[in-house]
XYZ file of C-alpha atoms in Angstrom:
671
model
C -180.443 34.514 -116.935
C -177.475 33.549 -119.071
C -176.471 36.028 -121.757
C -175.950 33.579 -124.608
C -173.735 35.432 -127.088
C -171.617 32.328 -127.481
C -174.107 30.662 -129.844
C -174.193 33.558 -132.296
C -172.309 34.287 -135.472
C -170.590 37.653 -135.954
C -173.275 38.544 -138.503
C -176.007 38.021 -135.939
C -174.180 40.056 -133.318
C -173.694 42.906 -135.793
C -177.384 42.791 -136.664
C -178.273 43.013 -133.023
C -175.916 45.898 -132.302
C -177.342 47.864 -135.204
C -180.694 47.774 -133.409
C -179.287 48.477 -129.976
C -180.243 52.157 -129.857
C -183.814 51.373 -130.855
C -184.163 48.601 -128.318
C -182.495 50.477 -125.480
C -179.647 47.984 -125.167
C -176.286 49.114 -123.835
C -173.175 47.672 -122.225
C -174.933 48.099 -118.874
C -178.052 46.392 -120.164
C -176.837 43.447 -122.269
C -179.290 41.461 -124.401
C -180.925 38.293 -123.174
C -180.832 35.062 -125.107
C -184.443 35.588 -126.158
C -183.794 39.109 -127.451
C -180.782 37.902 -129.415
C -182.667 34.981 -130.937
C -185.586 37.203 -131.957
C -183.182 39.672 -133.553
C -181.330 36.860 -135.258
C -184.564 35.615 -136.819
C -186.137 39.023 -137.459
C -185.653 38.898 -141.236
C -185.618 35.190 -141.873
C -189.106 34.480 -143.200
C -188.651 32.461 -146.367
C -191.410 33.358 -148.825
C -190.534 30.749 -151.417
C -189.254 27.441 -150.159
C -189.377 23.837 -151.234
C -192.466 23.087 -149.207
C -194.702 25.876 -150.490
C -193.742 26.530 -154.091
C -193.234 22.929 -155.079
C -190.100 23.338 -157.154
C -187.421 25.507 -155.565
C -184.993 23.466 -153.449
C -184.013 24.815 -150.078
C -180.482 25.814 -149.285
C -178.859 24.983 -145.970
C -179.526 28.500 -144.700
C -183.151 28.340 -145.852
C -183.582 25.390 -143.512
C -181.689 27.075 -140.711
C -183.865 30.173 -140.924
C -187.164 28.453 -141.539
C -188.274 27.889 -137.948
C -188.683 31.502 -136.769
C -192.425 31.072 -136.210
C -191.722 28.103 -133.926
C -189.227 30.041 -131.800
C -191.692 32.915 -131.485
C -194.296 30.488 -130.171
C -191.889 28.880 -127.703
C -190.790 32.196 -126.231
C -194.421 32.935 -125.459
C -195.624 29.505 -124.367
C -192.925 27.171 -123.101
C -193.015 26.799 -119.284
C -189.277 27.351 -118.915
C -189.738 31.049 -119.615
C -192.637 31.247 -117.174
C -190.603 29.472 -114.482
C -187.752 31.886 -115.146
C -189.931 34.942 -114.629
C -191.193 33.486 -111.370
C -187.695 32.639 -110.100
C -188.302 28.901 -110.233
C -185.332 27.874 -112.398
C -182.333 26.063 -110.900
C -179.605 26.654 -113.461
C -179.212 28.871 -116.508
C -180.225 27.988 -120.027
C -178.678 28.803 -123.389
C -180.620 28.771 -126.631
C -179.564 26.212 -129.234
C -180.922 26.427 -132.762
C -180.286 25.040 -136.226
C -177.586 27.639 -136.836
C -175.568 26.177 -133.983
C -176.088 22.518 -134.841
C -175.838 22.608 -138.641
C -173.551 25.567 -139.351
C -171.431 26.376 -136.313
C -170.628 22.932 -134.896
C -167.810 20.651 -135.977
C -165.475 23.434 -137.038
C -168.125 24.589 -139.492
C -167.299 28.264 -139.050
C -163.617 27.783 -139.883
C -164.386 25.583 -142.834
C -166.909 28.138 -144.125
C -164.207 30.804 -143.971
C -161.897 28.519 -145.941
C -164.310 27.595 -148.726
C -166.560 30.656 -148.764
C -169.873 28.885 -148.174
C -171.822 27.594 -145.157
C -171.364 23.868 -144.659
C -173.073 21.322 -142.419
C -169.984 19.488 -141.168
C -171.365 17.569 -138.201
C -175.011 16.918 -139.076
C -176.993 16.692 -142.289
C -180.546 17.886 -142.609
C -183.331 15.465 -143.398
C -185.204 15.840 -146.668
C -188.185 17.169 -144.741
C -188.721 18.452 -141.230
C -191.773 18.070 -139.046
C -192.068 21.837 -139.560
C -192.789 21.428 -143.282
C -196.477 21.900 -144.029
C -198.137 20.028 -145.483
C -195.870 17.034 -145.730
C -196.716 14.069 -147.892
C -195.611 11.267 -145.617
C -197.932 8.292 -145.780
C -196.550 6.279 -142.845
C -194.853 2.896 -142.634
C -198.073 0.871 -142.591
C -198.812 2.110 -146.112
C -195.365 1.002 -147.289
C -195.949 -2.359 -145.596
C -198.914 -3.086 -147.879
C -196.550 -3.844 -150.760
C -193.260 -4.414 -148.972
C -194.089 -6.858 -146.158
C -190.695 -8.539 -146.002
C -188.757 -5.300 -145.654
C -191.296 -3.971 -143.182
C -191.019 -7.081 -141.007
C -187.241 -6.665 -140.845
C -187.490 -2.970 -140.095
C -190.211 -3.327 -137.468
C -188.014 -5.354 -135.124
C -184.956 -3.172 -135.634
C -183.728 -0.396 -133.401
C -184.318 2.067 -136.228
C -188.026 1.543 -135.609
C -187.583 2.238 -131.899
C -185.518 5.428 -131.897
C -188.551 7.380 -130.691
C -191.763 5.972 -129.199
C -194.799 7.064 -127.227
C -194.547 6.105 -123.525
C -197.332 3.534 -123.807
C -195.355 1.764 -126.559
C -192.358 1.006 -124.342
C -192.751 -2.775 -124.324
C -189.705 -3.253 -122.134
C -191.512 -1.589 -119.193
C -195.080 -2.529 -120.144
C -195.792 1.050 -121.140
C -194.805 2.542 -117.786
C -191.667 4.726 -118.004
C -191.942 5.606 -114.312
C -191.153 2.110 -113.059
C -187.665 1.258 -111.797
C -185.327 -0.412 -114.255
C -183.017 -3.404 -113.771
C -183.956 -3.912 -110.124
C -183.266 -0.288 -109.172
C -185.494 2.661 -108.303
C -184.260 4.606 -111.342
C -187.041 5.062 -113.938
C -186.781 5.753 -117.648
C -188.589 9.072 -117.194
C -186.978 11.475 -114.767
C -188.311 13.079 -111.611
C -191.282 15.438 -111.908
C -191.956 14.620 -115.565
C -195.138 12.647 -116.216
C -195.724 10.581 -119.375
C -198.352 13.116 -120.487
C -195.780 15.921 -120.126
C -193.931 14.310 -123.007
C -194.614 13.877 -126.679
C -192.372 10.818 -126.854
C -189.491 8.904 -125.304
C -186.187 8.675 -127.161
C -184.022 5.580 -126.739
C -183.873 1.810 -126.288
C -182.355 -0.721 -123.858
C -179.211 -0.548 -125.982
C -178.008 2.820 -124.685
C -180.158 5.446 -122.999
C -183.543 7.111 -122.718
C -184.419 10.781 -122.922
C -187.626 12.643 -123.678
C -189.195 15.284 -125.891
C -191.635 17.394 -123.940
C -195.089 18.212 -125.290
C -193.786 21.422 -126.828
C -191.280 19.289 -128.786
C -188.298 20.634 -126.879
C -185.493 18.316 -125.858
C -185.774 17.309 -122.223
C -182.607 18.677 -120.631
C -184.210 19.220 -117.237
C -186.223 17.620 -114.448
C -188.747 19.010 -111.962
C -188.639 19.037 -108.171
C -191.310 19.849 -105.561
C -194.111 18.790 -107.862
C -194.780 18.818 -111.581
C -194.817 21.377 -114.393
C -198.361 22.321 -113.323
C -197.650 22.998 -109.640
C -197.239 26.628 -108.513
C -194.238 25.959 -106.246
C -192.314 23.401 -108.305
C -188.926 24.138 -109.839
C -187.291 23.225 -113.124
C -183.744 21.976 -112.501
C -180.948 21.784 -115.061
C -179.901 18.212 -115.892
C -180.858 15.006 -114.128
C -182.752 14.285 -117.328
C -181.489 11.148 -119.042
C -181.649 7.493 -118.063
C -178.401 5.636 -118.819
C -178.476 1.900 -119.402
C -174.701 1.853 -118.976
C -174.762 3.437 -115.520
C -177.869 1.654 -114.290
C -177.195 -1.881 -115.488
C -173.422 -2.120 -115.763
C -171.554 0.711 -114.056
C -173.151 0.003 -110.710
C -171.474 1.451 -107.588
C -169.836 -1.935 -107.010
C -168.399 -2.107 -110.533
C -167.287 1.527 -110.279
C -165.296 0.662 -107.171
C -163.697 -2.291 -108.960
C -162.711 -0.074 -111.901
C -161.165 2.462 -109.553
C -159.293 -0.165 -107.543
C -158.036 -2.334 -110.381
C -157.746 -0.234 -113.506
C -158.569 3.487 -113.493
C -157.674 5.221 -110.193
C -159.604 8.407 -111.000
C -162.869 6.668 -111.829
C -165.737 8.118 -109.727
C -167.560 5.912 -107.247
C -170.290 8.295 -106.060
C -172.535 10.913 -107.624
C -170.314 13.770 -106.471
C -167.459 12.286 -108.480
C -169.451 12.495 -111.697
C -169.647 16.270 -111.348
C -171.857 18.009 -113.885
C -172.576 14.699 -115.649
C -174.270 13.338 -112.541
C -177.658 14.040 -111.042
C -179.915 13.398 -108.067
C -179.911 9.609 -108.518
C -177.511 6.945 -109.764
C -178.280 6.007 -113.356
C -180.034 9.277 -114.212
C -177.396 11.571 -115.669
C -177.269 15.069 -117.121
C -177.057 15.202 -120.884
C -177.161 18.437 -122.846
C -176.861 19.935 -119.390
C -174.613 20.425 -116.378
C -176.396 19.294 -113.248
C -178.086 22.217 -111.437
C -175.991 24.736 -113.394
C -176.607 24.847 -117.142
C -178.939 23.353 -119.704
C -179.697 23.819 -123.354
C -183.066 24.983 -124.553
C -183.184 23.092 -127.816
C -186.257 22.439 -129.962
C -186.372 19.079 -131.716
C -186.126 20.855 -135.070
C -182.593 21.922 -134.136
C -181.233 18.524 -133.158
C -183.374 15.517 -132.231
C -185.333 15.058 -135.437
C -182.231 14.337 -137.500
C -181.817 10.820 -136.098
C -184.930 10.365 -133.931
C -187.346 11.369 -136.642
C -191.100 11.829 -136.529
C -193.620 13.414 -138.886
C -197.096 14.889 -138.527
C -200.020 15.286 -140.908
C -200.713 18.922 -140.049
C -201.734 20.984 -143.065
C -200.520 24.330 -141.771
C -198.285 25.871 -139.142
C -201.365 27.355 -137.480
C -202.834 23.877 -137.053
C -199.506 22.655 -135.700
C -199.056 25.490 -133.211
C -202.571 24.948 -131.899
C -201.676 21.348 -131.005
C -198.402 22.156 -129.211
C -198.631 21.579 -125.482
C -201.417 19.052 -126.005
C -199.984 15.547 -125.879
C -203.091 13.842 -127.233
C -203.345 16.152 -130.230
C -199.699 15.770 -131.153
C -199.834 11.998 -130.960
C -203.121 11.899 -132.880
C -201.501 13.765 -135.769
C -198.290 11.688 -135.770
C -197.965 9.739 -138.998
C -194.378 8.439 -138.829
C -191.960 7.556 -136.017
C -188.324 6.512 -136.089
C -185.933 5.978 -138.976
C -188.730 4.717 -141.158
C -189.125 3.902 -144.855
C -189.724 7.475 -145.931
C -186.713 8.872 -144.090
C -184.540 7.215 -146.711
C -186.893 6.838 -149.662
C -188.582 10.225 -149.361
C -192.075 11.360 -148.448
C -194.552 8.968 -150.018
C -191.707 7.242 -151.869
C -192.989 6.361 -155.361
C -196.702 6.813 -154.642
C -198.787 9.246 -156.695
C -198.390 12.846 -155.583
C -195.436 12.095 -153.379
C -192.256 14.134 -153.213
C -189.885 11.256 -152.651
C -188.485 8.615 -154.962
C -185.363 6.470 -154.971
C -183.053 7.369 -152.079
C -183.726 10.819 -150.687
C -181.338 10.057 -147.825
C -179.019 7.281 -146.709
C -176.998 5.973 -143.774
C -174.558 8.856 -143.940
C -177.122 11.415 -142.817
C -176.837 10.119 -139.254
C -173.668 8.046 -139.464
C -171.059 10.251 -141.111
C -170.436 12.983 -138.579
C -167.247 14.932 -139.241
C -165.218 17.586 -137.479
C -162.869 20.024 -139.149
C -159.503 21.000 -137.631
C -157.258 23.111 -139.823
C -154.035 21.514 -138.575
C -155.394 17.973 -138.927
C -156.639 18.634 -142.468
C -153.034 19.073 -143.621
C -151.938 15.580 -142.553
C -153.857 13.940 -145.377
C -155.230 16.566 -147.801
C -157.335 13.867 -149.485
C -159.080 13.235 -146.162
C -159.243 16.645 -144.465
C -162.027 15.830 -141.984
C -161.660 13.992 -138.695
C -164.507 12.267 -136.866
C -166.681 14.257 -134.496
C -165.712 14.156 -130.822
C -167.652 15.689 -127.942
C -165.082 14.788 -125.304
C -162.446 12.049 -125.235
C -164.280 9.385 -127.255
C -165.634 9.540 -130.812
C -169.314 10.419 -130.797
C -172.241 8.302 -131.888
C -172.898 8.444 -135.589
C -169.232 8.583 -136.607
C -169.112 5.090 -138.113
C -169.296 6.603 -141.589
C -166.626 9.218 -140.986
C -164.312 6.462 -139.779
C -165.080 4.391 -142.867
C -164.393 7.485 -145.010
C -160.829 7.594 -143.705
C -160.150 3.907 -144.369
C -158.623 2.007 -147.270
C -161.924 0.132 -147.500
C -163.682 3.348 -148.500
C -161.114 4.116 -151.185
C -161.649 0.623 -152.585
C -165.380 1.289 -152.945
C -166.805 -0.202 -149.756
C -169.877 1.632 -148.403
C -172.323 0.995 -145.568
C -174.638 -1.054 -147.799
C -171.746 -3.237 -148.952
C -171.915 -5.079 -145.649
C -175.125 -3.955 -143.948
C -178.714 -4.752 -144.792
C -180.337 -1.327 -144.250
C -183.675 -2.890 -143.313
C -182.310 -5.495 -140.907
C -180.065 -3.283 -138.819
C -180.880 -5.431 -135.775
C -180.650 -9.173 -136.355
C -181.100 -10.214 -132.731
C -183.794 -9.152 -130.245
C -183.807 -5.346 -130.074
C -184.241 -5.577 -126.301
C -180.823 -7.215 -125.917
C -178.154 -4.885 -124.570
C -175.917 -5.596 -127.551
C -176.626 -5.431 -131.267
C -176.050 -8.168 -133.803
C -176.458 -6.422 -137.124
C -178.010 -7.799 -140.272
C -174.952 -8.475 -142.426
C -174.928 -9.086 -146.180
C -171.186 -9.600 -146.441
C -168.596 -10.513 -143.829
C -164.859 -9.953 -143.543
C -164.272 -13.551 -144.586
C -165.981 -12.991 -147.929
C -163.121 -10.741 -149.074
C -160.136 -11.601 -146.881
C -159.391 -15.174 -147.970
C -155.759 -15.314 -146.797
C -156.643 -14.111 -143.309
C -159.560 -16.533 -143.123
C -157.387 -19.471 -144.117
C -154.764 -18.546 -141.532
C -157.375 -18.008 -138.841
C -159.148 -21.325 -139.276
C -156.021 -23.369 -138.495
C -156.299 -22.651 -134.822
C -154.782 -20.657 -132.067
C -156.367 -18.936 -129.087
C -158.582 -16.687 -131.228
C -159.854 -19.293 -133.669
C -163.351 -19.281 -132.127
C -163.604 -15.497 -132.224
C -164.876 -13.144 -134.891
C -162.761 -10.729 -136.931
C -164.789 -7.865 -135.491
C -163.704 -8.811 -131.979
C -160.274 -7.299 -132.590
C -160.712 -5.114 -135.678
C -164.024 -3.436 -134.761
C -163.926 -2.863 -131.009
C -166.673 -0.855 -129.368
C -164.800 2.401 -128.824
C -167.407 4.993 -129.738
C -169.417 6.940 -127.220
C -173.141 7.481 -127.224
C -172.785 9.999 -124.432
C -170.656 12.973 -123.506
C -169.628 11.967 -120.005
C -165.971 12.743 -119.550
C -166.222 11.426 -116.005
C -166.510 7.826 -117.211
C -164.337 8.024 -120.328
C -160.744 6.810 -120.130
C -159.479 6.136 -123.662
C -156.012 5.179 -122.460
C -157.625 2.328 -120.505
C -160.083 1.659 -123.349
C -163.235 2.347 -121.325
C -165.901 2.799 -120.052
C -168.509 4.358 -122.295
C -168.244 2.369 -125.501
C -171.474 1.332 -127.143
C -170.803 1.405 -130.886
C -168.415 -0.560 -133.074
C -165.551 1.341 -134.646
C -165.183 1.197 -138.430
C -161.423 1.629 -138.772
C -160.188 -2.001 -138.964
C -156.455 -1.280 -139.184
C -154.720 -2.307 -135.953
C -151.410 -0.582 -135.226
C -149.036 -2.822 -133.267
C -147.188 -0.252 -131.201
C -146.273 -0.014 -127.528
C -147.191 3.654 -127.115
C -149.238 5.066 -130.028
C -152.873 5.796 -129.112
C -155.897 5.876 -131.410
C -157.344 9.043 -129.910
C -155.435 12.025 -128.600
C -156.022 15.523 -127.238
C -154.754 18.595 -129.114
C -150.983 18.960 -129.240
C -149.578 20.167 -125.948
C -152.725 19.367 -123.933
C -152.835 16.835 -121.107
C -154.419 13.439 -121.654
C -157.472 14.276 -119.585
C -161.061 13.530 -120.537
C -161.965 17.048 -119.465
C -159.834 18.459 -122.306
C -161.829 19.303 -125.427
C -160.750 18.744 -129.017
C -159.741 15.072 -128.945
C -159.442 13.400 -132.340
C -158.224 10.277 -134.115
C -154.499 10.006 -134.704
C -153.282 8.885 -138.113
C -150.682 6.463 -139.426
C -149.866 6.951 -143.108
C -152.738 9.419 -143.247
C -155.357 6.991 -141.896
C -156.897 6.189 -138.530
C -155.865 3.096 -136.593
C -157.023 0.969 -133.667
C -154.472 0.779 -130.876
C -153.731 -2.425 -129.001
C -155.509 -1.373 -125.797
C -158.774 -0.833 -127.642
C -158.348 -4.000 -129.676
C -157.476 -6.340 -126.820
C -158.071 -4.758 -123.417
C -161.197 -2.617 -123.694
C -164.032 -2.654 -121.185
C -167.307 -2.392 -123.102
C -170.525 -3.669 -121.587
C -172.464 -3.675 -124.862
C -169.858 -5.114 -127.228
C -171.205 -8.488 -128.432
C -167.662 -9.792 -128.809
C -167.279 -9.366 -125.060
C -170.751 -10.063 -123.702
C -172.842 -12.291 -125.954
C -173.361 -15.913 -124.789
C -170.065 -17.790 -124.800
C -167.911 -14.669 -124.963
C -164.946 -14.415 -122.605
C -164.830 -10.672 -122.010
C -161.523 -10.698 -123.906
C -158.651 -9.263 -121.887
C -160.599 -6.613 -119.947
C -159.556 -6.471 -116.318
C -163.185 -5.800 -115.417
C -164.984 -8.269 -117.684
C -162.628 -11.082 -118.632
C -163.287 -14.669 -117.583
C -159.792 -15.685 -118.727
C -156.986 -16.454 -116.237
C -155.661 -13.428 -114.336
C -152.379 -13.412 -116.234
C -154.359 -12.616 -119.399
C -156.002 -9.501 -117.944
C -154.233 -6.550 -119.526
C -154.092 -3.216 -117.718
C -151.910 -1.315 -120.159
C -150.893 -1.226 -123.791
C -147.229 -2.028 -123.201
C -148.155 -5.415 -121.690
C -150.339 -6.237 -124.696
C -147.531 -5.203 -127.046
C -145.088 -7.559 -125.313
C -147.600 -10.419 -125.609
C -148.112 -9.754 -129.322
C -144.349 -9.628 -129.857
C -144.041 -13.139 -128.468
C -146.055 -14.255 -131.503
C -144.799 -11.834 -134.125
C -141.060 -11.728 -133.473
C -140.331 -15.419 -134.255
C -142.438 -15.178 -137.416
C -140.806 -11.933 -138.555
C -137.315 -13.227 -137.739
C -138.002 -16.454 -139.607
C -139.431 -14.501 -142.523
C -136.258 -12.402 -142.751
C -134.121 -15.560 -142.497
C -135.938 -17.187 -145.410
C -135.744 -14.011 -147.498
C -131.963 -13.935 -147.025
C -131.678 -17.601 -147.934
C -133.630 -17.054 -151.136
C -131.338 -14.173 -152.085
C -128.415 -16.553 -151.581
C -130.142 -19.071 -153.855
C -130.568 -16.475 -156.613
C -126.923 -15.474 -156.335
C -125.669 -19.069 -156.325
C -127.804 -19.976 -159.347
C -125.998 -17.279 -161.322
C -122.487 -18.026 -160.063
C -122.493 -21.848 -160.063
C -121.925 -22.832 -163.695
C -121.694 -26.537 -162.880
C -125.351 -27.006 -161.984
C -127.214 -29.484 -164.125
C -130.642 -28.774 -165.492
C -132.132 -31.212 -162.998
C -130.364 -29.481 -160.079
C -131.554 -26.066 -161.230
C -135.081 -27.390 -161.520
C -135.057 -28.850 -158.022
C -133.496 -25.739 -156.492
C -136.048 -23.478 -158.162
C -138.896 -25.742 -157.073
C -137.834 -25.607 -153.420
C -137.285 -21.841 -153.649
C -140.734 -21.343 -155.117
C -142.377 -23.305 -152.320
C -140.537 -21.161 -149.776
C -141.533 -17.975 -151.603
C -145.180 -19.051 -151.769
C -145.186 -19.354 -147.983
C -143.641 -15.901 -147.599
C -146.251 -14.432 -149.940
C -149.000 -16.080 -147.945
C -147.699 -14.693 -144.661
C -147.277 -11.227 -146.166
C -150.841 -11.202 -147.510
C -152.182 -12.341 -144.158
C -150.363 -9.414 -142.546
C -150.818 -10.454 -138.921
C -147.329 -12.006 -138.553
C -148.664 -14.844 -136.472
C -151.511 -13.205 -134.564
C -154.250 -14.866 -136.638
C -152.735 -18.292 -136.005
C -149.496 -18.299 -133.976
C -148.670 -22.009 -134.097
C -149.692 -22.408 -137.702
C -147.685 -19.342 -138.787
C -144.610 -20.703 -137.016
C -145.151 -24.091 -138.676
C -145.226 -22.362 -142.069
C -142.002 -20.488 -141.290
C -140.279 -23.707 -140.271
C -141.467 -25.301 -143.503
C -140.201 -22.351 -145.553
C -136.818 -22.574 -143.842
C -136.468 -26.229 -144.887
C -137.372 -25.429 -148.506
C -135.001 -22.442 -148.627
C -132.100 -24.345 -147.087
C -132.568 -27.275 -149.510
C -132.644 -24.819 -152.402
C -129.446 -23.126 -151.222
C -127.634 -26.405 -150.657
C -128.434 -27.524 -154.199
C -127.588 -24.161 -155.734
C -124.206 -23.963 -153.964
C -123.316 -27.582 -154.742
C -123.455 -28.824 -151.158
C -126.233 -31.232 -152.050
C -127.268 -33.026 -155.205
């Protein structure tokens, strides 16, 4: 049994030690995780909270402490503790609660020391938990009675599919035990039956996991039978189906990646280490295969973004239903990121608690991390995005936006996105086309005008370069190689600024640490205090679910693994991309500087040449203005030829002619 002191605050440890004599605990008899958790929650009953007095709002710590009764039940009833007593556990568990997720994670402890208050840095709590009794959720079908258009958009979105009962998995005809994508790997892992679960988490976009019927995150699988068999064993990891590994990172593709791009990329299960499992495509998440796994109730983690609500009137009624799949599902009134998750329980209906916007996109999509050294780089933006390993985590779109110029100019998620139509294409597709209210072209007129005049990228979308899929939905260091811009990238970045540099990288390990995915503490680098997209991510990434690379008609861009372009346009490193970009930018920049110098000469000559007639001055100024207008246009575009190489060079040549004519007239060489 693992002795899980690592998840505790110093206050909790002190509380435990003060009881040590009474409990018979000593250095030779250290506390178990269960003993520590019980001690930690011993005095946390909240007598007056939002849900039972009707007026007093909960604090963060009220929410953290409010699930003691649930932990007490789990210690007595969850099979993991029974299997442990009987010696049928393969691997050690650690207990993970709301304190860890909402207070400790993301540098929360250090930030709390700095500001003198607990702060949820990485996650934000929902307005109500499934542990609030009674809740006043009415369910999406009630909302649909008056809001059919919004409901229709929501119903086909991935928000509606973040958590589903096994029988509702349309993509496998309700059978999560069937093999996926022509393999033998099922959605639901070995030894776990559909009725052992409350629900399945995930979609064909990324991955599938499960919540067991005690509403504990499935970080395990079962061998030699099922949870009901007397000789079966619970094994750490091997718990999560990965669309990426099953459909795209097949053994054959893995070998190609290793041979052509990333020499250390694993090609067998042994190479994946703790991220792997007993079958290809079923990985270990929230766990290290056969060694460690987290015991984590849904109230501590899952329900934030994979929400569900019950209609239980009391905790006694709820506890009676735990472990009974049919009862739990019968009492389920809401699933997924539904209407009431944003608009509040019952929204505006009589007797409801919610109204307006009780929550918004940022609850799930603005995950931060606090590093004291990083916070000093730009004091106005002291938080970096949350990283688990070497790629930014899921849900960090908002924290990336927060660090952008767009945010400072007032742009928010809803500026561009329709919150109801988050999926505009078929939700079963392995890439997402989002419902967009406003596009880049609506604001960036100069860039649009430059782009439409042709060049190799004229058929592409702005997002193809400026919003590459570079965010992880996993935590698998084995398949992450940010320097090669791969291979676990399922969400679009929201940074936009591309830094044209031969060496600078978007994401980096802590100072002095090697550039290895196994190193913890990676974060976004900054240029002028803001994040940037490096050239490898922009041009050479390998991302199997990026629509700019994989939707019909897409070329795979310059990825060595995915590109359909000629071999000479497959880019293996950033320096090669930089040299290619310079072939476009250098002539434009050189020409720009040439014209600027010519115009300075014109200004000087206009002052010095007293013999110029009014007509000559007028003509010289007219030519100079036309040249300056072109320079202004190129400066506003800002790409220095990348948006339209031939057209940009044509403009430079035109500006040169105007500037030279102006100088000739101003100096008297021409009339």
